[in-house]
PDB file of C-alpha atoms in Angstrom:
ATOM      1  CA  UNK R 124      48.572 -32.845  18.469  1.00 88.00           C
ATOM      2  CA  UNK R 125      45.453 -35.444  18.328  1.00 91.00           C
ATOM      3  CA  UNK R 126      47.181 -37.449  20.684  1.00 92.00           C
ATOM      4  CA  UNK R 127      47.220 -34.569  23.327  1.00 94.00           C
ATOM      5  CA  UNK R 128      43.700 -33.216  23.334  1.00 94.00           C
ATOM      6  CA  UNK R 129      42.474 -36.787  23.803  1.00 95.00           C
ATOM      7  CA  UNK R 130      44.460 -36.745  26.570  1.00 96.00           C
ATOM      8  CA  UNK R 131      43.240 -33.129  27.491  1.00 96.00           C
ATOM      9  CA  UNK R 132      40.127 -34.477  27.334  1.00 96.00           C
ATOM     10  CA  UNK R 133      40.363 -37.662  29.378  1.00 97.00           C
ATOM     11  CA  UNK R 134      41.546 -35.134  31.843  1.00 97.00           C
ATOM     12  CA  UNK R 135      38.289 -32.759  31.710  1.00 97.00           C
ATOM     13  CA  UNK R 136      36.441 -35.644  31.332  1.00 97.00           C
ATOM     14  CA  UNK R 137      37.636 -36.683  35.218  1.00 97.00           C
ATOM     15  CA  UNK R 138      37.677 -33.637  36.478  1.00 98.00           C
ATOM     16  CA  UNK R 139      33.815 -33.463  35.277  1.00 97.00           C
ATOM     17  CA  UNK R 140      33.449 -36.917  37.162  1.00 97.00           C
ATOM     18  CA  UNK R 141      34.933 -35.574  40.053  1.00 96.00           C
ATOM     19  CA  UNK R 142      32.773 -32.922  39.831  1.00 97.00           C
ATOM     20  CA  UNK R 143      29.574 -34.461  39.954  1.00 97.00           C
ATOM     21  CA  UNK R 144      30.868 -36.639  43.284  1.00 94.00           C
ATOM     22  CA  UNK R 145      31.255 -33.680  44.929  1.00 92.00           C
ATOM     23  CA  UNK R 146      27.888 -32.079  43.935  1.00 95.00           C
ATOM     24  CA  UNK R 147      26.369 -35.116  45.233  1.00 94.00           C
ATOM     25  CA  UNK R 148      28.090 -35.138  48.522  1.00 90.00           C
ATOM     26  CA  UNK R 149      27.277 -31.575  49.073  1.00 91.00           C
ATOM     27  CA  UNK R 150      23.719 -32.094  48.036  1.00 93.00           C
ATOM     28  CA  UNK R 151      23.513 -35.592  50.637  1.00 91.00           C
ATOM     29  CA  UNK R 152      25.621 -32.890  53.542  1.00 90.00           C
ATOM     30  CA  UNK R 153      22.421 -30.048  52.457  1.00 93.00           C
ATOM     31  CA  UNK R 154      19.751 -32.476  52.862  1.00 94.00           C
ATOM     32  CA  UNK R 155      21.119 -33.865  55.988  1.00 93.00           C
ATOM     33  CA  UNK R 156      21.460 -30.240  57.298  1.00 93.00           C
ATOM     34  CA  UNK R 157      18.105 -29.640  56.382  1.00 95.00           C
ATOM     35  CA  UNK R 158      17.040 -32.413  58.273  1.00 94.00           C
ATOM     36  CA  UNK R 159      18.616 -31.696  61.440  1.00 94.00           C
ATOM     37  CA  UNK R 160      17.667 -27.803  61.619  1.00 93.00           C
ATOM     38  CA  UNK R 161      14.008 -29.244  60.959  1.00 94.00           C
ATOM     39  CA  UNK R 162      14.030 -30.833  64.142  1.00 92.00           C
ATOM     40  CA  UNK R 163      15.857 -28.193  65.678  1.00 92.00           C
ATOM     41  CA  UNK R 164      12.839 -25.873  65.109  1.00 92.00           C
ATOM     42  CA  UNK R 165      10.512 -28.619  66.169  1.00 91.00           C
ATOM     43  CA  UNK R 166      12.555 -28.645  69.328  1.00 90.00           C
ATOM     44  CA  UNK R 167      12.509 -25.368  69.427  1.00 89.00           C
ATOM     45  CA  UNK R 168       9.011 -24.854  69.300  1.00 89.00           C
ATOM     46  CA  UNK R 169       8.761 -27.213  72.453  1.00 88.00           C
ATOM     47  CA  UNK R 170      11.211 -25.199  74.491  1.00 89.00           C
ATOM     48  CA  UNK R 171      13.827 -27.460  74.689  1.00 88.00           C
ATOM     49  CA  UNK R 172      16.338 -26.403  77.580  1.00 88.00           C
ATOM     50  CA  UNK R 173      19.729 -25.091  76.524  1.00 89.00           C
ATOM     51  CA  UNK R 174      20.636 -28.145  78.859  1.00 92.00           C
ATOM     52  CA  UNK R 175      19.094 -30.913  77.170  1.00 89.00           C
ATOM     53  CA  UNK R 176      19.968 -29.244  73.715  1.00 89.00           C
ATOM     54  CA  UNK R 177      23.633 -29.070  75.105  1.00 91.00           C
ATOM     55  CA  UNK R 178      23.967 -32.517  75.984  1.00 91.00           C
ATOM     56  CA  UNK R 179      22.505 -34.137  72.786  1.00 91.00           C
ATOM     57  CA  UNK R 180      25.063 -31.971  71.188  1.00 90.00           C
ATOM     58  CA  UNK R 181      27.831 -32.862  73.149  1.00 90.00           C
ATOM     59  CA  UNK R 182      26.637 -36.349  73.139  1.00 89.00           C
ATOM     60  CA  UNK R 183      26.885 -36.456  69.308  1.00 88.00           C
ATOM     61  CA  UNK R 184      30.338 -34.925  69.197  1.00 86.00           C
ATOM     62  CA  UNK R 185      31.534 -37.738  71.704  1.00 87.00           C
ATOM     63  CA  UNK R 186      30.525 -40.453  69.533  1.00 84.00           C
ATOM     64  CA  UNK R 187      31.900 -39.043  66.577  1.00 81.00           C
ATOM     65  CA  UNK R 188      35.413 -38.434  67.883  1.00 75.00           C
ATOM     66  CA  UNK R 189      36.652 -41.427  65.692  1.00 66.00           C
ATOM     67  CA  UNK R 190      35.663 -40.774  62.360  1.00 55.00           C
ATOM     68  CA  UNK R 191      34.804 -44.128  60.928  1.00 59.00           C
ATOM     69  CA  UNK R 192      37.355 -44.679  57.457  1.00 56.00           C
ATOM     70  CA  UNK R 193      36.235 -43.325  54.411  1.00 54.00           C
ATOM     71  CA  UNK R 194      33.516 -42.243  55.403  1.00 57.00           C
ATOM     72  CA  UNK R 195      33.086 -37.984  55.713  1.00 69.00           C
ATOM     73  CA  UNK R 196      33.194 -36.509  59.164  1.00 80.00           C
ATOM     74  CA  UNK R 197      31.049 -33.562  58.330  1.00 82.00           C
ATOM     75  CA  UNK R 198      28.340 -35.917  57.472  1.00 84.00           C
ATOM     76  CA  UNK R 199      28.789 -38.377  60.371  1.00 86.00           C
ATOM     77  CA  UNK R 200      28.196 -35.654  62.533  1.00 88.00           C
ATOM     78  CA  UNK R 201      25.659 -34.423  60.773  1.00 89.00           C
ATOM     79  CA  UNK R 202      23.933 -37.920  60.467  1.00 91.00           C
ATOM     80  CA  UNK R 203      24.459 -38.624  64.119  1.00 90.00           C
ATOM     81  CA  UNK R 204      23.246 -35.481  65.436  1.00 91.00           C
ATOM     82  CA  UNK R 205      19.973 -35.883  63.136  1.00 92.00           C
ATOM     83  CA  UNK R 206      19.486 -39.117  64.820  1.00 91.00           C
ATOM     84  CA  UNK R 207      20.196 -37.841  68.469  1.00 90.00           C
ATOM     85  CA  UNK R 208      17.684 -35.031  68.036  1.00 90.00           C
ATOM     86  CA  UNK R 209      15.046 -37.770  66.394  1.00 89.00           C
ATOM     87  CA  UNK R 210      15.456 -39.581  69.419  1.00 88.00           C
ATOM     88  CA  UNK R 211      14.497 -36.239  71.773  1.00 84.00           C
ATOM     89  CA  UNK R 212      11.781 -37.785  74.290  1.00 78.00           C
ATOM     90  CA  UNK R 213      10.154 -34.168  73.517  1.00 75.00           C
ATOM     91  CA  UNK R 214       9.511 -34.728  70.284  1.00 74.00           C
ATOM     92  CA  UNK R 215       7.888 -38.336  70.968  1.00 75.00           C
ATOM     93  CA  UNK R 216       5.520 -36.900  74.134  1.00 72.00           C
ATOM     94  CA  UNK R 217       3.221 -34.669  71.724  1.00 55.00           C
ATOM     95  CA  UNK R 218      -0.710 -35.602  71.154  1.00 50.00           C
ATOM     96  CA  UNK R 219      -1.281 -38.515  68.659  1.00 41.00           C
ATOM     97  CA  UNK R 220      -2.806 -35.912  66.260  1.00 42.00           C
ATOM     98  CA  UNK R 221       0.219 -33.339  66.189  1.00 44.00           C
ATOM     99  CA  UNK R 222       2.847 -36.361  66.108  1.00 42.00           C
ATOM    100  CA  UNK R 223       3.559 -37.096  62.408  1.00 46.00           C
ATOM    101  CA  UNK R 224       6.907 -39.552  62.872  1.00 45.00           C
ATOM    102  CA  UNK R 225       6.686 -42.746  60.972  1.00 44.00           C
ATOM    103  CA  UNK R 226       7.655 -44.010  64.720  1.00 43.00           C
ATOM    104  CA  UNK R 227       4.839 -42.980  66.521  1.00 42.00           C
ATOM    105  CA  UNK R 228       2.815 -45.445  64.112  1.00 40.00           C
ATOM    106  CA  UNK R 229       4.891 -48.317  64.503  1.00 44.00           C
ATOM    107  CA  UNK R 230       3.430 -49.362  67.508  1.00 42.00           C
ATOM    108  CA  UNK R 231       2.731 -53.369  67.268  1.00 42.00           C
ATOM    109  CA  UNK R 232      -0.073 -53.114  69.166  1.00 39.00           C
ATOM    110  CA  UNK R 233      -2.298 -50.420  67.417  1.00 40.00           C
ATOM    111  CA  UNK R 234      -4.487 -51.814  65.391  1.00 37.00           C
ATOM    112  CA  UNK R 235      -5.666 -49.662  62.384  1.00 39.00           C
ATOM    113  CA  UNK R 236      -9.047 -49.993  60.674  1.00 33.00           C
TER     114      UNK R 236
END
């Protein structure tokens, strides 16, 4: 009987491991959501075409036809349409004071005082 609820709990213990991996995965999937819909709205807010929107979408789902191994399609997508829309000309064209990308202060040449 002691031999079986240390196995009973060797089970529960990786089912608890288990667990947690996929609370973490769903947590990196929400924050990558997060991100994209964030620069969906930015978008958005600069009246995007349907077009353009369209073909960074269908531009994302190209490249992620071949899921790469082990690694979660759901968040490749994700990932790669995050990057897609962070590339978005639009979204690099704004004034210097409305622009707040890490990007748009890279610039080798700006000199800051």
């Amino acid at each position: 009987e002691l031999q079986q609820k240390v196995e009973e709990t060797e089970v529960l213990k990786m089912e608890l491991q288990m667990l947690e991996t996929e609370r973490v995965r769903l947590s990196l999937v929400e924050e990558k959501l997060m991100d994209v819909l964030q620069l969906l709205q930015q978008l958005r807010d600069l009246n995007i075409s349907k077009r353009a929107l369209g073909k960074i979408l269908l531009s994302t789902l190209e490249s992620c036809c071949d899921p790469q191994p082990g690694k979660a399609q759901l968040f490749e997508v994700l990932d790669t349409l995050q990057q897609e829309l962070a590339a978005c000309e639009l979204l690099h064209k704004q004034p210097v004071e409305q622009a707040q990308s890490p990007q748009s202060l890279s610039n080798p040449l700006v000199i800051s005082c």
